[in-house]
Short mmCIF file of C-alpha atoms and ligand atoms in Angstrom, two decimals:
data_model
loop_
_atom_site.label_atom_id
_atom_site.label_comp_id
_atom_site.label_asym_id
_atom_site.label_seq_id
_atom_site.Cartn_x
_atom_site.Cartn_y
_atom_site.Cartn_z
CA MET A 1 36.77 21.89 -10.03
CA ASN A 2 39.55 24.46 -9.99
CA ASP A 3 41.40 24.63 -13.27
CA MET A 4 44.66 26.05 -14.51
CA SER A 5 43.11 29.36 -15.55
CA THR A 6 44.46 30.92 -12.35
CA ALA A 7 47.97 31.90 -13.40
CA PRO A 8 50.86 31.27 -10.99
CA ALA A 9 50.96 34.08 -8.47
CA PHE A 10 54.69 34.53 -8.77
CA ASP A 11 57.39 34.59 -11.42
CA HIS A 12 59.81 31.78 -11.09
CA ARG A 13 62.66 30.82 -13.35
CA VAL A 14 63.26 27.30 -14.53
CA GLU A 15 66.78 26.04 -15.01
CA ASN A 16 66.44 22.79 -16.92
CA ASN A 17 68.42 19.78 -15.81
CA PRO A 18 71.08 19.26 -18.52
CA ASP A 19 71.48 15.65 -17.44
CA PRO A 20 68.01 14.20 -16.72
CA VAL A 21 67.39 10.54 -15.97
CA PRO A 22 67.16 8.78 -19.38
CA GLY A 23 63.60 7.92 -20.42
CA ALA A 24 64.18 4.17 -20.40
CA ARG A 25 65.55 4.29 -16.85
CA ARG A 26 62.70 6.54 -15.73
CA ASP A 27 60.17 4.05 -17.14
CA GLU A 28 61.91 1.30 -15.20
CA ILE A 29 61.64 3.34 -11.99
CA LEU A 30 57.99 4.23 -12.63
CA ALA A 31 57.16 0.54 -13.12
CA ASP A 32 58.14 -0.17 -9.50
CA PRO A 33 58.86 3.08 -7.66
CA GLY A 34 58.36 1.91 -4.06
CA PHE A 35 58.17 4.92 -1.73
CA GLY A 36 60.62 7.80 -1.26
CA ARG A 37 63.54 6.14 -3.02
CA TYR A 38 63.75 7.99 -6.34
CA PHE A 39 63.46 11.70 -7.05
CA THR A 40 62.51 13.61 -10.17
CA ASP A 41 64.90 15.66 -12.32
CA HIS A 42 64.14 19.01 -10.67
CA MET A 43 63.43 20.66 -7.33
CA LEU A 44 62.00 24.01 -6.36
CA LEU A 45 63.85 26.40 -4.06
CA GLY A 46 62.89 29.78 -2.61
CA GLU A 47 64.42 32.12 -0.05
CA TRP A 48 63.09 34.37 2.68
CA THR A 49 64.74 37.11 4.69
CA PRO A 50 63.08 39.73 6.91
CA GLU A 51 64.24 42.49 4.53
CA GLU A 52 63.18 40.92 1.23
CA GLY A 53 60.37 38.57 2.21
CA TRP A 54 59.96 35.59 -0.15
CA HIS A 55 62.15 35.85 -3.24
CA ASP A 56 64.24 33.97 -5.77
CA ILE A 57 61.76 31.13 -6.21
CA ARG A 58 63.21 28.89 -8.89
CA VAL A 59 63.04 25.39 -10.33
CA VAL A 60 66.53 23.95 -10.66
CA PRO A 61 68.13 20.55 -11.35
CA TYR A 62 67.60 18.13 -8.44
CA GLY A 63 70.73 17.77 -6.37
CA PRO A 64 72.42 18.07 -2.97
CA LEU A 65 72.20 21.30 -0.98
CA SER A 66 75.41 22.75 0.34
CA LEU A 67 74.93 23.85 3.96
CA ASP A 68 77.24 25.62 6.38
CA PRO A 69 77.78 23.31 9.40
CA ALA A 70 76.34 26.09 11.59
CA THR A 71 73.03 26.14 9.66
CA ALA A 72 70.38 26.59 12.34
CA VAL A 73 68.09 23.72 11.27
CA LEU A 74 70.88 21.20 11.92
CA HIS A 75 71.04 22.31 15.55
CA TYR A 76 67.59 23.52 16.57
CA ALA A 77 65.28 21.68 14.15
CA GLN A 78 63.34 24.75 13.01
CA GLU A 79 61.71 22.88 10.12
CA ILE A 80 58.25 22.00 8.77
CA PHE A 81 56.98 19.92 5.86
CA GLU A 82 53.93 18.79 3.94
CA GLY A 83 53.03 15.59 2.11
CA MET A 84 50.70 15.46 -0.88
CA LYS A 85 50.26 13.55 -4.12
CA ALA A 86 49.74 14.22 -7.83
CA TYR A 87 47.46 11.74 -9.58
CA ALA A 88 47.31 10.95 -13.32
CA HIS A 89 43.76 10.44 -14.56
CA ALA A 90 42.85 8.07 -17.38
CA ASP A 91 42.72 10.98 -19.88
CA GLY A 92 46.33 11.91 -19.03
CA SER A 93 45.49 15.02 -17.00
CA VAL A 94 47.31 15.48 -13.68
CA TRP A 95 45.64 16.62 -10.45
CA THR A 96 46.43 17.30 -6.81
CA PHE A 97 44.04 16.79 -3.89
CA ARG A 98 43.02 19.73 -1.68
CA PRO A 99 46.31 21.67 -2.09
CA ASP A 100 44.63 24.65 -0.37
CA ALA A 101 44.35 22.51 2.78
CA ASN A 102 48.07 21.66 2.63
CA ALA A 103 48.88 25.33 2.08
CA ALA A 104 46.79 26.36 5.09
CA ARG A 105 48.35 23.68 7.31
CA PHE A 106 51.83 24.74 6.14
CA GLN A 107 51.01 28.24 7.40
CA ARG A 108 49.78 26.91 10.76
CA SER A 109 52.90 24.77 11.14
CA ALA A 110 55.08 27.75 10.20
CA ALA A 111 53.42 29.91 12.87
CA ARG A 112 54.13 27.32 15.60
CA LEU A 113 57.77 26.93 14.55
CA ALA A 114 58.32 30.72 14.27
CA LEU A 115 58.88 30.40 10.51
CA PRO A 116 57.51 32.95 8.00
CA ALA A 117 54.10 32.28 6.41
CA LEU A 118 54.24 31.27 2.76
CA PRO A 119 51.20 32.74 0.93
CA ALA A 120 48.81 29.93 -0.07
CA GLU A 121 48.88 30.91 -3.74
CA VAL A 122 52.70 30.75 -3.75
CA PHE A 123 52.57 27.30 -2.11
CA THR A 124 50.15 25.93 -4.70
CA ALA A 125 51.89 27.62 -7.64
CA SER A 126 55.23 26.20 -6.46
CA VAL A 127 53.89 22.67 -6.21
CA ASP A 128 52.25 23.05 -9.64
CA ALA A 129 55.47 24.45 -11.15
CA LEU A 130 57.55 21.46 -10.04
CA ILE A 131 54.91 18.92 -11.13
CA ARG A 132 54.57 20.58 -14.57
CA THR A 133 58.35 20.60 -15.05
CA ASP A 134 58.60 16.92 -14.13
CA ILE A 135 55.23 15.85 -15.56
CA ALA A 136 56.87 12.79 -17.18
CA TRP A 137 57.49 11.50 -13.63
CA VAL A 138 53.81 11.25 -12.72
CA PRO A 139 53.20 7.50 -12.95
CA GLN A 140 50.13 6.24 -14.78
CA GLY A 141 48.22 3.37 -13.33
CA GLU A 142 46.28 1.93 -10.47
CA GLU A 143 47.26 3.36 -7.07
CA LYS A 144 50.41 5.05 -8.36
CA SER A 145 51.13 8.73 -7.79
CA LEU A 146 53.85 11.36 -7.60
CA TYR A 147 54.45 12.06 -3.91
CA VAL A 148 55.24 15.76 -3.41
CA ARG A 149 57.16 16.99 -0.38
CA PRO A 150 57.14 20.78 0.26
CA PHE A 151 59.35 21.80 3.21
CA MET A 152 60.82 24.89 4.86
CA PHE A 153 63.83 25.20 7.13
CA ALA A 154 66.04 27.63 9.06
CA SER A 155 68.97 28.18 6.70
CA GLU A 156 70.86 30.95 8.50
CA ALA A 157 74.36 29.99 9.64
CA PHE A 158 74.08 31.13 13.26
CA LEU A 159 74.25 29.23 16.55
CA GLY A 160 72.34 31.77 18.62
CA VAL A 161 68.89 30.60 19.69
CA ARG A 162 66.27 32.72 17.92
CA PRO A 163 64.13 32.35 14.79
CA SER A 164 66.33 32.15 11.71
CA ARG A 165 66.72 35.25 9.56
CA HIS A 166 67.25 33.20 6.44
CA VAL A 167 64.65 30.57 5.59
CA THR A 168 64.62 28.22 2.61
CA PHE A 169 61.49 26.76 1.04
CA SER A 170 61.80 23.72 -1.19
CA VAL A 171 59.61 21.23 -3.03
CA ILE A 172 60.86 17.83 -4.12
CA ALA A 173 58.91 14.96 -5.70
CA SER A 174 59.20 11.19 -5.69
CA PRO A 175 57.18 8.64 -7.67
CA ALA A 176 55.21 6.29 -5.41
CA GLY A 177 53.73 2.86 -6.00
CA ALA A 178 50.84 1.17 -4.23
CA TYR A 179 51.68 1.30 -0.52
CA PHE A 180 50.56 -2.30 -0.11
CA PRO A 181 51.61 -3.97 -3.36
CA GLY A 182 49.93 -7.22 -2.30
CA GLY A 183 46.65 -5.47 -1.46
CA LEU A 184 45.48 -3.97 1.84
CA ARG A 185 46.81 -5.86 4.82
CA PRO A 186 45.91 -5.17 8.45
CA VAL A 187 48.87 -3.96 10.52
CA SER A 188 49.62 -4.67 14.15
CA ILE A 189 50.06 -1.77 16.55
CA TRP A 190 52.31 -1.49 19.58
CA LEU A 191 50.99 0.75 22.36
CA ALA A 192 53.68 3.21 23.49
CA SER A 193 53.44 3.20 27.27
CA GLU A 194 56.70 4.90 28.14
CA PHE A 195 56.93 7.63 25.49
CA SER A 196 54.67 10.27 23.99
CA ARG A 197 54.88 11.75 20.51
CA ALA A 198 53.74 15.20 21.59
CA ALA A 199 52.80 17.09 24.73
CA ALA A 200 50.11 19.61 25.62
CA GLY A 201 51.43 22.96 24.44
CA GLY A 202 54.09 21.25 22.32
CA THR A 203 54.38 20.91 18.55
CA GLY A 204 52.12 17.87 18.01
CA ALA A 205 49.63 19.80 15.86
CA ALA A 206 52.40 21.12 13.58
CA LYS A 207 53.85 18.99 10.80
CA CYS A 208 57.48 19.27 11.83
CA GLY A 209 60.45 16.97 11.67
CA GLY A 210 60.97 17.09 15.43
CA ASN A 211 57.73 15.17 16.06
CA TYR A 212 59.01 12.40 13.82
CA ALA A 213 62.39 12.36 15.58
CA ALA A 214 60.50 11.81 18.86
CA SER A 215 58.56 8.90 17.32
CA LEU A 216 61.51 6.91 16.03
CA LEU A 217 62.58 5.18 19.27
CA PRO A 218 59.02 4.04 20.16
CA GLN A 219 58.59 2.95 16.52
CA GLN A 220 61.79 0.90 16.85
CA GLN A 221 60.38 -0.68 20.01
CA ALA A 222 57.20 -1.56 18.13
CA LEU A 223 59.29 -3.43 15.56
CA GLU A 224 61.19 -5.20 18.36
CA HIS A 225 57.84 -6.40 19.69
CA GLY A 226 56.91 -7.73 16.27
CA CYS A 227 54.48 -4.89 15.49
CA ASP A 228 54.33 -2.74 12.37
CA GLN A 229 53.49 0.64 13.90
CA VAL A 230 53.23 2.43 17.23
CA ALA A 231 50.17 4.16 18.71
CA PHE A 232 50.65 7.16 20.98
CA LEU A 233 48.56 8.20 23.97
CA ASP A 234 48.19 11.75 25.28
CA GLY A 235 51.25 13.07 27.04
CA THR A 236 49.50 14.13 30.25
CA GLU A 237 47.27 11.29 31.44
CA HIS A 238 48.59 8.51 29.17
CA THR A 239 44.96 7.49 28.77
CA TRP A 240 43.60 9.01 25.58
CA VAL A 241 44.41 7.61 22.16
CA GLU A 242 46.06 10.21 19.93
CA GLU A 243 47.38 8.77 16.66
CA LEU A 244 50.10 6.69 15.02
CA GLY A 245 53.48 8.25 14.17
CA GLY A 246 52.12 9.66 10.90
CA MET A 247 48.48 8.61 10.57
CA ASN A 248 45.18 9.44 12.30
CA LEU A 249 43.03 6.67 13.86
CA TYR A 250 39.34 5.72 13.48
CA PHE A 251 37.06 3.28 15.26
CA VAL A 252 33.99 1.87 13.51
CA HIS A 253 31.26 0.95 16.02
CA ASP A 254 28.68 -1.81 15.62
CA ASP A 255 25.93 0.75 15.00
CA GLY A 256 27.88 2.18 12.03
CA THR A 257 29.15 5.25 13.91
CA ILE A 258 32.72 6.25 13.13
CA VAL A 259 34.67 7.72 16.03
CA THR A 260 38.01 9.51 15.73
CA PRO A 261 39.99 11.17 18.55
CA GLU A 262 39.08 14.85 18.76
CA LEU A 263 41.84 17.33 17.96
CA SER A 264 43.52 17.72 21.32
CA GLY A 265 46.16 20.27 20.42
CA SER A 266 48.77 17.53 20.19
CA ILE A 267 47.18 15.56 17.32
CA LEU A 268 48.13 16.41 13.74
CA GLU A 269 45.00 17.31 11.76
CA GLY A 270 45.22 15.10 8.68
CA ILE A 271 43.68 16.17 5.40
CA THR A 272 42.78 12.52 4.81
CA ARG A 273 41.17 12.60 8.27
CA SER A 274 38.80 15.45 7.45
CA SER A 275 38.09 14.05 3.95
CA PHE A 276 37.26 10.67 5.45
CA LEU A 277 34.88 12.21 7.96
CA THR A 278 33.09 14.02 5.13
CA LEU A 279 32.86 10.89 2.97
CA ALA A 280 31.67 8.80 5.92
CA ALA A 281 28.91 11.33 6.67
CA ASP A 282 27.97 11.34 2.93
CA ARG A 283 27.51 7.60 3.18
CA GLY A 284 25.15 7.90 6.13
CA HIS A 285 27.57 7.09 8.95
CA GLY A 286 27.33 8.94 12.21
CA VAL A 287 30.65 10.73 12.63
CA VAL A 288 31.91 11.61 16.09
CA GLU A 289 35.06 13.43 17.16
CA ARG A 290 35.65 12.84 20.87
CA ARG A 291 38.19 11.47 23.29
CA VAL A 292 38.81 7.72 23.02
CA SER A 293 40.50 5.98 25.92
CA VAL A 294 42.81 3.06 25.38
CA ASP A 295 40.46 0.99 27.57
CA GLU A 296 37.59 1.77 25.21
CA TRP A 297 39.73 0.48 22.33
CA ARG A 298 40.73 -2.71 24.19
CA ASP A 299 37.29 -3.47 25.60
CA GLY A 300 35.47 -2.41 22.43
CA VAL A 301 37.27 -4.81 20.13
CA ALA A 302 36.95 -7.59 22.74
CA SER A 303 33.19 -7.10 23.15
CA GLY A 304 32.51 -6.49 19.46
CA ARG A 305 31.23 -2.96 20.07
CA ILE A 306 34.13 -1.74 17.88
CA THR A 307 34.03 -3.69 14.62
CA GLU A 308 36.83 -2.08 12.62
CA VAL A 309 39.90 0.00 13.41
CA PHE A 310 41.88 1.83 10.75
CA ALA A 311 44.44 4.59 10.30
CA CYS A 312 44.77 7.04 7.46
CA GLY A 313 47.16 9.54 5.92
CA THR A 314 48.26 10.68 2.47
CA ALA A 315 51.11 8.20 1.98
CA ALA A 316 49.23 4.94 2.64
CA VAL A 317 45.68 6.39 2.29
CA VAL A 318 44.14 3.81 4.64
CA THR A 319 45.74 1.16 6.78
CA PRO A 320 43.48 -1.38 8.48
CA VAL A 321 44.52 -2.12 12.06
CA GLY A 322 44.39 -5.79 13.04
CA ALA A 323 45.81 -6.05 16.53
CA LEU A 324 46.73 -3.73 19.39
CA ARG A 325 49.52 -5.14 21.56
CA TRP A 326 51.07 -4.01 24.84
CA ASP A 327 53.31 -5.53 27.48
CA GLY A 328 51.41 -8.67 28.43
CA GLY A 329 48.35 -8.55 26.20
CA GLU A 330 46.67 -7.95 22.91
CA ALA A 331 43.26 -6.96 21.54
CA VAL A 332 42.50 -8.17 18.03
CA SER A 333 39.95 -6.49 15.80
CA GLY A 334 38.37 -8.14 12.79
CA ASP A 335 39.33 -11.43 11.20
CA GLY A 336 42.65 -10.45 9.61
CA GLU A 337 40.86 -9.00 6.58
CA THR A 338 40.14 -5.37 5.77
CA GLY A 339 36.77 -4.34 7.23
CA LYS A 340 33.87 -3.50 4.90
CA VAL A 341 33.42 0.08 6.09
CA THR A 342 37.18 0.72 5.91
CA ALA A 343 37.32 -0.64 2.35
CA SER A 344 34.29 1.21 1.08
CA ILE A 345 35.28 4.68 2.34
CA ARG A 346 38.78 4.12 1.07
CA GLU A 347 37.42 3.30 -2.37
CA ALA A 348 35.21 6.40 -2.35
CA LEU A 349 38.28 8.54 -1.65
CA VAL A 350 40.65 7.00 -4.21
CA ASP A 351 37.89 7.04 -6.86
CA ILE A 352 37.74 10.83 -6.47
CA GLN A 353 41.53 11.17 -6.44
CA TYR A 354 41.93 9.11 -9.63
CA GLY A 355 39.00 10.81 -11.40
CA ARG A 356 36.71 7.76 -11.41
CA ALA A 357 34.00 9.39 -9.31
CA GLU A 358 32.37 12.80 -9.32
CA ASP A 359 34.29 15.35 -7.23
CA ARG A 360 31.25 16.62 -5.32
CA HIS A 361 33.28 18.50 -2.73
CA HIS A 362 35.54 20.27 -5.26
CA TRP A 363 38.65 18.77 -3.76
CA MET A 364 40.64 18.19 -6.95
CA HIS A 365 42.94 20.81 -8.47
CA ARG A 366 44.01 20.40 -12.08
CA VAL A 367 47.76 20.87 -12.53
CA SER A 368 48.14 19.88 -16.16
CA LEU A 369 46.15 18.79 -19.18
CA ARG A 370 49.16 16.74 -20.37
C1 PLP B 401 50.97 14.08 7.94
C2 PLP B 401 50.49 13.42 9.19
C3 PLP B 401 49.23 12.78 9.28
C4 PLP B 401 48.32 12.60 8.10
O1 PLP B 401 47.98 13.78 7.46
P1 PLP B 401 47.42 13.75 5.97
O2 PLP B 401 47.20 15.18 5.66
O3 PLP B 401 46.17 12.97 6.00
O4 PLP B 401 48.46 13.11 5.15
C5 PLP B 401 48.86 12.28 10.50
N1 PLP B 401 49.65 12.36 11.58
C6 PLP B 401 50.87 12.94 11.53
C7 PLP B 401 51.70 13.00 12.75
C8 PLP B 401 51.32 13.50 10.33
O5 PLP B 401 52.53 14.07 10.29
#
């Protein structure tokens, strides 16, 4: 396991919030945080210019940013983000999960969006700095975590179309409760037939806000059809299953093999995705990354060849998929309960994240002893 002996790779100043949320109110929030509704007392900010590179990284009181109306991100969406969590273990120590993988993906996303690379050690040290400052906001308890959102955006006030010459990096954090407070519940999925999330050669493999903007209308249509989430097909042939708006998909076959759509260039490579593939292989499952057609999904759940379908990502960890619906039909997998394979790999992952199982792959990074 990595420990805190590696000192932060940069000097940052901390300006303490003179008016933090009172402890009693914070405890109330941590008892039932929901998701993305409350934010901690501080945020991290950093600046980049071509002349100075990354500089002025600082932890300051959480609060609104003041932006010129001509700020480039508001017009051309030159923006990327990450999503990760800090977990409190039973002994009070606080850990993140594979922050090096988030740092590397942040660099890949930056390259696609013509944003400057943030060195991995600065990324991790920044996330650690904010978590340590707001350590009291890391909730204790089953399935709770502090959701951490690093992001970077074009902050130059300029309407010309070119990569911004002023870029801002920020990290904010928000306590999160169990995604499914009533326990895991299979969701229903609407098949987007008219719209794609991403195109060949587009930004689908980058974690950028624009991909989410493109997913909102189809997601709204899913809700109108009584479904919880939308599944996207490839943008060229409209045949191959890609992913949900923010989660990767898996198909468990009747011989125990787990199939997930291969990275096509327009699928976002989830860190939960790769961790799940590793844990599935550890548990003796065959693991296959290949193209999956929507017909294979429909026919497979109808014939029983596909026994479980699930989606995964950092926010919800694992979401069992119950039904796939489209105009004029549906294909139901399972019996409305979470499948056995889905549940057991999920447990293996959260046991590592919460320190209840040995971290054989050295995925955990200790942020604080508390
Ligand atoms: C973030 C994200 C995922 C999941 O990635 P994790 O690293 O597992 O959280 C999947 N799909 C999309 C489109 C995403 O933005």
